[in-house]
PDB file of C-alpha atoms in Angstrom:
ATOM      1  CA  UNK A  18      83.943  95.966  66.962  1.00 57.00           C
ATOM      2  CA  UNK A  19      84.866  98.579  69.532  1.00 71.00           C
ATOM      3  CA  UNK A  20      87.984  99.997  69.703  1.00 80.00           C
ATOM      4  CA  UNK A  21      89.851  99.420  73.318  1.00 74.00           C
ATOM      5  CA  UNK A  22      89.780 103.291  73.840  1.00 75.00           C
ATOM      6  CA  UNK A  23      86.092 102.947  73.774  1.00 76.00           C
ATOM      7  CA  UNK A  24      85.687 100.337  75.951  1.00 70.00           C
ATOM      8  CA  UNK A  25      88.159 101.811  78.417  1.00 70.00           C
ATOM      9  CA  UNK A  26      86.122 104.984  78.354  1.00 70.00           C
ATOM     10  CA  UNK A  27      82.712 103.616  78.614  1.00 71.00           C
ATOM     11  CA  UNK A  28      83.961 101.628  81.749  1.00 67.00           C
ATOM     12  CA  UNK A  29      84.590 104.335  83.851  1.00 66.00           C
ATOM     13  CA  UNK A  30      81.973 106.614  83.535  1.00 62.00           C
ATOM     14  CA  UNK A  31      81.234 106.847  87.308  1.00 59.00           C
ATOM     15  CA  UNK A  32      84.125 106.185  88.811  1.00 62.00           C
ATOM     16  CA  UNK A  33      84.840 109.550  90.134  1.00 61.00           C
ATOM     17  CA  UNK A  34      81.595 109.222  92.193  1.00 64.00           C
ATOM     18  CA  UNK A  35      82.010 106.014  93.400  1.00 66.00           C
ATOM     19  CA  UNK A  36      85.867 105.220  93.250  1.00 65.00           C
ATOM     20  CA  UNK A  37      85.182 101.832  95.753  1.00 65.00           C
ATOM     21  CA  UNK A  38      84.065 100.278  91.600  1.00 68.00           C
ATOM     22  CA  UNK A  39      87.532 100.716  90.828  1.00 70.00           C
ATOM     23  CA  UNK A  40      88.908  97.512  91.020  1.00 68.00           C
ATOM     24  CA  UNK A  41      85.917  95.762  89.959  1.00 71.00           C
ATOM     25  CA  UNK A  42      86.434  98.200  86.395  1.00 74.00           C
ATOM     26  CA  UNK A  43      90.407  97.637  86.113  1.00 76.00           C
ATOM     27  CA  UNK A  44      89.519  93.803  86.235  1.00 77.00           C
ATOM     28  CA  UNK A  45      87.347  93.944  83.240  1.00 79.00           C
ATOM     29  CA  UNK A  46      89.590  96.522  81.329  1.00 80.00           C
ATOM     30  CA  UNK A  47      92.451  94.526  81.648  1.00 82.00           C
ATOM     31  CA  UNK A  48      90.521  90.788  80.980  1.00 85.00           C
ATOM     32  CA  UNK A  49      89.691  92.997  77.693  1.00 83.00           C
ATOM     33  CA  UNK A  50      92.837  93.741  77.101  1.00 85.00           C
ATOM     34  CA  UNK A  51      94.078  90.221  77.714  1.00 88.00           C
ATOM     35  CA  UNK A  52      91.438  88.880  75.413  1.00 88.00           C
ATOM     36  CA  UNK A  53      92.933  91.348  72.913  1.00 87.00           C
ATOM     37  CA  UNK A  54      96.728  90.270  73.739  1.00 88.00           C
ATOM     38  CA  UNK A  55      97.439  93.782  75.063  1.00 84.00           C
ATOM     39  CA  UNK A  56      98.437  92.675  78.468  1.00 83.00           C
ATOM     40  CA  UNK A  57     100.200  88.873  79.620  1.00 84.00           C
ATOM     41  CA  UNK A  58      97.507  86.115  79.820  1.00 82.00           C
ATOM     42  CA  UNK A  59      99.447  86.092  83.793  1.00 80.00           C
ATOM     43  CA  UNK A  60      98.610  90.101  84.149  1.00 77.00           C
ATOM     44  CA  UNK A  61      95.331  89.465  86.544  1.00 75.00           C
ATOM     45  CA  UNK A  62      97.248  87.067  88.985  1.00 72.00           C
ATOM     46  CA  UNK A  63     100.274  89.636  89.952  1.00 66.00           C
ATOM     47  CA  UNK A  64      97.205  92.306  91.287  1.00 65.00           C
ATOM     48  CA  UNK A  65      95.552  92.228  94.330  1.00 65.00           C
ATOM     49  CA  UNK A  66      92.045  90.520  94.714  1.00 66.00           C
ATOM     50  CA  UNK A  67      88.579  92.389  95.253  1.00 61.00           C
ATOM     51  CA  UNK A  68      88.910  90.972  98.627  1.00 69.00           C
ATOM     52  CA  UNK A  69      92.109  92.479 100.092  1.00 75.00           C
ATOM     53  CA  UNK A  70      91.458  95.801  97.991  1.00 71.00           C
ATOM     54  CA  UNK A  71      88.408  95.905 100.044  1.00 74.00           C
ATOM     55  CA  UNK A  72      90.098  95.133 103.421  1.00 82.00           C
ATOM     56  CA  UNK A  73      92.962  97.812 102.629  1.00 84.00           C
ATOM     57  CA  UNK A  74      90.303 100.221 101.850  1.00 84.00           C
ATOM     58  CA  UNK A  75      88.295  99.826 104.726  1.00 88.00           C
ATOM     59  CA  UNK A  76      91.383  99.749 107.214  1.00 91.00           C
ATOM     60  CA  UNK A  77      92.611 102.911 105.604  1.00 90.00           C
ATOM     61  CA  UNK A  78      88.833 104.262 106.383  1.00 92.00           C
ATOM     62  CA  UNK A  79      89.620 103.431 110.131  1.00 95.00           C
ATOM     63  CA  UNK A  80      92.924 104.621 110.527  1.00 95.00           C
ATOM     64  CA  UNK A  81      91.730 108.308 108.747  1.00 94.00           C
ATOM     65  CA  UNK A  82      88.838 108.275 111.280  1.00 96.00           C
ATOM     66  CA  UNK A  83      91.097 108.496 113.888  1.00 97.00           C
ATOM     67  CA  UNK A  84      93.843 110.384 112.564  1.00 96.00           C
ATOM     68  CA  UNK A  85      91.096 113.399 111.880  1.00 96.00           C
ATOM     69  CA  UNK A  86      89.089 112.439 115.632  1.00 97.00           C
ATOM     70  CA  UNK A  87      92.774 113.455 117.120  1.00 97.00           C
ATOM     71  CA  UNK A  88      93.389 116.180 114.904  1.00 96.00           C
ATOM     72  CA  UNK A  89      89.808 117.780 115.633  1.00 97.00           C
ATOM     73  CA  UNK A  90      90.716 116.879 119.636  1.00 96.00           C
ATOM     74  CA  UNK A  91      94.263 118.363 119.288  1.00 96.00           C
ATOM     75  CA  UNK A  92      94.440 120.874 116.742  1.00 95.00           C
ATOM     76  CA  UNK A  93      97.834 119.632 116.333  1.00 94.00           C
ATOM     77  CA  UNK A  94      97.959 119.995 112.259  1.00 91.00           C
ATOM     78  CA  UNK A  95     101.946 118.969 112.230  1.00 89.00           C
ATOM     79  CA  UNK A  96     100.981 115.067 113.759  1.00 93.00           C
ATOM     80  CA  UNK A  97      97.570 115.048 111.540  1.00 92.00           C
ATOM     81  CA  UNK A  98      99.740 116.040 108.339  1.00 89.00           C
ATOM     82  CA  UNK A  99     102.492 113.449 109.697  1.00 90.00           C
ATOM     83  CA  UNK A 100     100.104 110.848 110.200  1.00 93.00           C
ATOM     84  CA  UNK A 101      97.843 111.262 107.066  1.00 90.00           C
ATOM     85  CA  UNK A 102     101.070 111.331 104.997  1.00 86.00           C
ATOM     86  CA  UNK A 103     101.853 107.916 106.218  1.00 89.00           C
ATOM     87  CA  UNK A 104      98.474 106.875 104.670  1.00 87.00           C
ATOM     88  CA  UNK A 105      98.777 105.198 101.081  1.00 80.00           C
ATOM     89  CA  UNK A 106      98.047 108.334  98.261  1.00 75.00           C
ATOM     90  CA  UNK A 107      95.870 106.094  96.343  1.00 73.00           C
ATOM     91  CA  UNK A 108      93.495 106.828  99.713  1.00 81.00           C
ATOM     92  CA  UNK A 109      93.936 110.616  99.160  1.00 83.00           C
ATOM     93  CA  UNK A 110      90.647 110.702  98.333  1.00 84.00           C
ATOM     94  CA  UNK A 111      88.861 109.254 101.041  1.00 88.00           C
ATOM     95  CA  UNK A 112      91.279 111.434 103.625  1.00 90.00           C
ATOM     96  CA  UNK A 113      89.542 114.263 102.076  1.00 90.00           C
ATOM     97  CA  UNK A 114      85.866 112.955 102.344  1.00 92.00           C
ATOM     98  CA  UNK A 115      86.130 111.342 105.606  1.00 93.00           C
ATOM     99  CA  UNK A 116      87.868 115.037 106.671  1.00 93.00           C
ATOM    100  CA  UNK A 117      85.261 117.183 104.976  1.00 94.00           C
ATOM    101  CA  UNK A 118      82.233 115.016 106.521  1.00 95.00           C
ATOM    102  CA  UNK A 119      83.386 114.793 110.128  1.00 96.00           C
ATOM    103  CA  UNK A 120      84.168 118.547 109.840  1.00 96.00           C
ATOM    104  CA  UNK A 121      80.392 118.945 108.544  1.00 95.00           C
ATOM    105  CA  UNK A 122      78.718 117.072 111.458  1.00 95.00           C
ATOM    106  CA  UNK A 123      81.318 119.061 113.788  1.00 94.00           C
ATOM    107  CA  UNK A 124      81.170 122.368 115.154  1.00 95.00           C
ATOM    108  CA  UNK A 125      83.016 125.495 114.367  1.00 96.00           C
ATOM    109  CA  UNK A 126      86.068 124.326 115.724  1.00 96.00           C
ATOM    110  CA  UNK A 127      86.093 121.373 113.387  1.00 96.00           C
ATOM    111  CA  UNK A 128      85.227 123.388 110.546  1.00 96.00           C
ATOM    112  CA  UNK A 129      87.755 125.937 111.120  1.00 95.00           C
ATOM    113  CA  UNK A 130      90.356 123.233 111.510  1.00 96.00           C
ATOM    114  CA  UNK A 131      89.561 121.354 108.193  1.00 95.00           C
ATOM    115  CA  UNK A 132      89.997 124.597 106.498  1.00 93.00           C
ATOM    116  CA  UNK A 133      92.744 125.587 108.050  1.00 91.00           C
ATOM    117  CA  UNK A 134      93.943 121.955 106.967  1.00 91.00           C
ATOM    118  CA  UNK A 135      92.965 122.182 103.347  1.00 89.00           C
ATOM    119  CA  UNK A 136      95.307 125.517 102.873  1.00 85.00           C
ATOM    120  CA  UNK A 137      98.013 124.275 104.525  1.00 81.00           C
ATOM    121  CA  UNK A 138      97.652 121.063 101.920  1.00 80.00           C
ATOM    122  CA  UNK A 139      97.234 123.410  99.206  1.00 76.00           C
ATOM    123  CA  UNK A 140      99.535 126.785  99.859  1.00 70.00           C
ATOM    124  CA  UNK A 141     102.807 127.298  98.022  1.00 58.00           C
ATOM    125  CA  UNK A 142     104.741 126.935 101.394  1.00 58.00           C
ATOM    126  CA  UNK A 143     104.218 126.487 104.852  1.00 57.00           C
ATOM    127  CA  UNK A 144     105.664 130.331 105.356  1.00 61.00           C
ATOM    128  CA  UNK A 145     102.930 131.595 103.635  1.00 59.00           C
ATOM    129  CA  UNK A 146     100.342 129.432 105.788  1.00 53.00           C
ATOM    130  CA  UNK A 147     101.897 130.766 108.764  1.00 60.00           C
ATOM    131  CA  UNK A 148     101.779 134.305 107.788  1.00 60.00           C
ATOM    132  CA  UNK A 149      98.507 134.022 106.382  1.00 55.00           C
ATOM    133  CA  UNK A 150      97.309 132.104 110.143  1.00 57.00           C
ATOM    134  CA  UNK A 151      99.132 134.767 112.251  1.00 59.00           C
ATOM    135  CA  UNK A 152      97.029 137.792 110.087  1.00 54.00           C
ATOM    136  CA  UNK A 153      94.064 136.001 110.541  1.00 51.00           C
ATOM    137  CA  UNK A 154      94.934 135.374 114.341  1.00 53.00           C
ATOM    138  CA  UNK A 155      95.341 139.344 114.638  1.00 53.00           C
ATOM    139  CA  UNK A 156      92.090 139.753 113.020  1.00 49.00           C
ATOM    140  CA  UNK A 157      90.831 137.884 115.454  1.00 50.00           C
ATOM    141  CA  UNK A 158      92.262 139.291 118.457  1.00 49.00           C
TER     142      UNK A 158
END
């Protein structure tokens, strides 16, 4: 018999390239892990069904659409940051992707503002975004 490391392991091996499999994975993990007393025979009942995982996903899809739509309109990074914050993490993922591809089938502009997006997400503080932004701006100029 497998171990229940193994099994977890060997569950998951594409998950990072397709995470919408996720739920359909954690359900068989943790029937395993029922079946081997691990979890509460009840454990399955207090999570979410396939069903409203999918419906959550796909509304988060929609709201990200438009949340980068008005940031690629606006430019307005502040309100795009504000309103992608307000966005479940466990979608953090798809924010990027659905980012990253409208920016691709964008223009300049688009790109530029992804980019621009991404550092801000990543930099050690927003001072050293806004330095870095005003150099670049007087580069630029």
């Amino acid at each position: 018999p497998r171990t229940f490391s193994t099994y977890v392991f060997t569950r998951f091996p594409d998950l990072a390239l397709d995470p919408s499999k996720a739920s359909v994975s954690l359900r068989g993990v943790a029937k395993e892990a029922i079946s081997r007393k691990y979890l509460d025979p009840d454990f399955l009942d207090t999570v979410g069904t396939l069903k409203e995982w999918t419906t959550n996903l796909n509304a988060a899809k929609e709201r990200i659409a438009d949340i980068v739509r008005e940031y690629f309109s606006s430019g307005d990074m502040k309100e795009a940051t504000k309103s992608l914050n307000e966005i479940s993490t466990c979608y953090d993922f798809e924010a990027a992707e659905k980012l990253v591809s409208m920016a691709m089938d964008g223009n300049n502009r688009c790109r530029e503002l992804t980019s621009r997006l991404f550092a801000m997400a990543t930099s050690d503080s927003p001072k050293k975004l806004a330095a870095r932004l005003r150099l670049t701006k007087a580069h630029e100029g």
